[in-house]
Amino acid sequence: MSEQMTNAPRKKMTVSDEVAIEISGMNKWYGQFHVLRDIDLTVYRGERIVICGPSGSGKSTLIRCINALEEHQKGSIVVDGTRLTSDLKNIDTIRSEVGMCFQHFNLFPHLTILENCTLAPIWVRKVPKKEAIETAMHYLEKVKIPDQANKYPGQLSGGQQQRVAIARSLCMKPRIMLFDEPTSALDPEMIKEVLDTMIELAEEGMTMLCVTHEMGFAQAVANRVIFMADGQIVEQNEPNAFFNNPQSDRTKQFLSQIL
Ligand code: ADP
Ligand code: MG
């Protein structure tokens, strides 16, 4: 891969044999609607997993079940050794390990960028204010917008706001990051800057699950691509095999539409 190529990681990324997330026999219903069916998924530390599939296939629901934004009804989800139950203490433990970044950045519009990044560490984690500010500035530098710290979200571009959202998650020091279509609300020229931030995270060994349609990112960064349809994991493979030799007809049909 040439050095000029965008969205290409520069470092070799390794996967450990330590389990980060273990999902077994997981099912979820919205009322009568069976949205996730028999999901089995083991995520190892350091993995960069891209989840793709048609709209409505359950990708967001799966991601949201992992940090208990949605409840599952059957099977189990274990994150860093903690089994997700309705016990609020367990949910807190898991949320402290798992950061999340959505399509819409959900920044607080009336707080500055810096305040957006320090709010949860100060109020949820009880981190002293000075330390929270130092941490926030560290991550704002990492996502390359320390100079925007005292502005309000509305004064930033979409790409900058999404990078703030990522920095804000990182301020909670998560061991796993979940991304749900983080670039799909962005103008094309802003997509790269957000993907570049995600690549840097990957290079540092962050365990990542990303729902995205950015197949270039999947090719370059993912170690595994998962294809979902109708609430099931239909197929998964390392990116080369996934894109060049898809097995199921559903996957072939999906790829023919997006590639
Ligand atoms: P994807 O992210 O793959 O587009 P989602 O997980 O958002 O899919 O949705 C999967 C299915 O569940 C869709 O049919 C959607 O309409 C339905 N769904 C999503 N959220 C809810 C909800 N809160 N209540 C009822 N149905 C929902
Ligand atoms: Mg979705």
PDB file of C-alpha atoms in Angstrom, residues 26-28 33-39 52-59 61-62 227-235 248-251 253-254:
ATOM      1  CA  MET A  26     -28.095 -13.538  22.201  1.00  0.00           C
ATOM      2  CA  ASN A  27     -31.613 -12.689  21.059  1.00  0.00           C
ATOM      3  CA  LYS A  28     -33.567  -9.503  21.226  1.00  0.00           C
ATOM      4  CA  PHE A  33     -40.410  -8.189  16.419  1.00  0.00           C
ATOM      5  CA  HIS A  34     -37.443 -10.554  16.644  1.00  0.00           C
ATOM      6  CA  VAL A  35     -34.657  -8.108  15.829  1.00  0.00           C
ATOM      7  CA  LEU A  36     -31.522 -10.099  16.782  1.00  0.00           C
ATOM      8  CA  ARG A  37     -31.353 -13.853  16.368  1.00  0.00           C
ATOM      9  CA  ASP A  38     -28.872 -16.178  18.014  1.00  0.00           C
ATOM     10  CA  ILE A  39     -25.920 -13.835  17.924  1.00  0.00           C
ATOM     11  CA  CYS A  52     -21.926  -4.072   7.586  1.00  0.00           C
ATOM     12  CA  GLY A  53     -25.263  -5.103   6.180  1.00  0.00           C
ATOM     13  CA  PRO A  54     -28.467  -3.659   4.769  1.00  0.00           C
ATOM     14  CA  SER A  55     -30.417  -0.995   6.588  1.00  0.00           C
ATOM     15  CA  GLY A  56     -32.653  -2.540   9.242  1.00  0.00           C
ATOM     16  CA  SER A  57     -30.531  -5.663   9.657  1.00  0.00           C
ATOM     17  CA  GLY A  58     -29.919  -4.983  13.355  1.00  0.00           C
ATOM     18  CA  LYS A  59     -26.408  -3.504  13.320  1.00  0.00           C
ATOM     19  CA  THR A  61     -29.271  -2.709  17.881  1.00  0.00           C
ATOM     20  CA  LEU A  62     -26.384  -5.137  18.276  1.00  0.00           C
ATOM     21  CA  PHE A 227     -22.078  -9.121   7.473  1.00  0.00           C
ATOM     22  CA  MET A 228     -25.510  -8.981   9.066  1.00  0.00           C
ATOM     23  CA  ALA A 229     -28.915  -9.505   7.505  1.00  0.00           C
ATOM     24  CA  ASP A 230     -32.329  -9.959   9.131  1.00  0.00           C
ATOM     25  CA  GLY A 231     -30.935  -9.836  12.643  1.00  0.00           C
ATOM     26  CA  GLN A 232     -28.337 -12.531  12.091  1.00  0.00           C
ATOM     27  CA  ILE A 233     -24.635 -12.714  11.481  1.00  0.00           C
ATOM     28  CA  VAL A 234     -24.690 -14.236   8.010  1.00  0.00           C
ATOM     29  CA  GLU A 235     -20.999 -14.278   7.245  1.00  0.00           C
ATOM     30  CA  SER A 248     -23.511 -16.387   0.828  1.00  0.00           C
ATOM     31  CA  ASP A 249     -25.857 -14.997  -1.797  1.00  0.00           C
ATOM     32  CA  ARG A 250     -26.994 -12.282   0.613  1.00  0.00           C
ATOM     33  CA  THR A 251     -23.426 -11.088   1.042  1.00  0.00           C
ATOM     34  CA  GLN A 253     -25.917  -9.206  -3.379  1.00  0.00           C
ATOM     35  CA  PHE A 254     -25.041  -6.629  -0.712  1.00  0.00           C
TER      36      PHE A 254
END
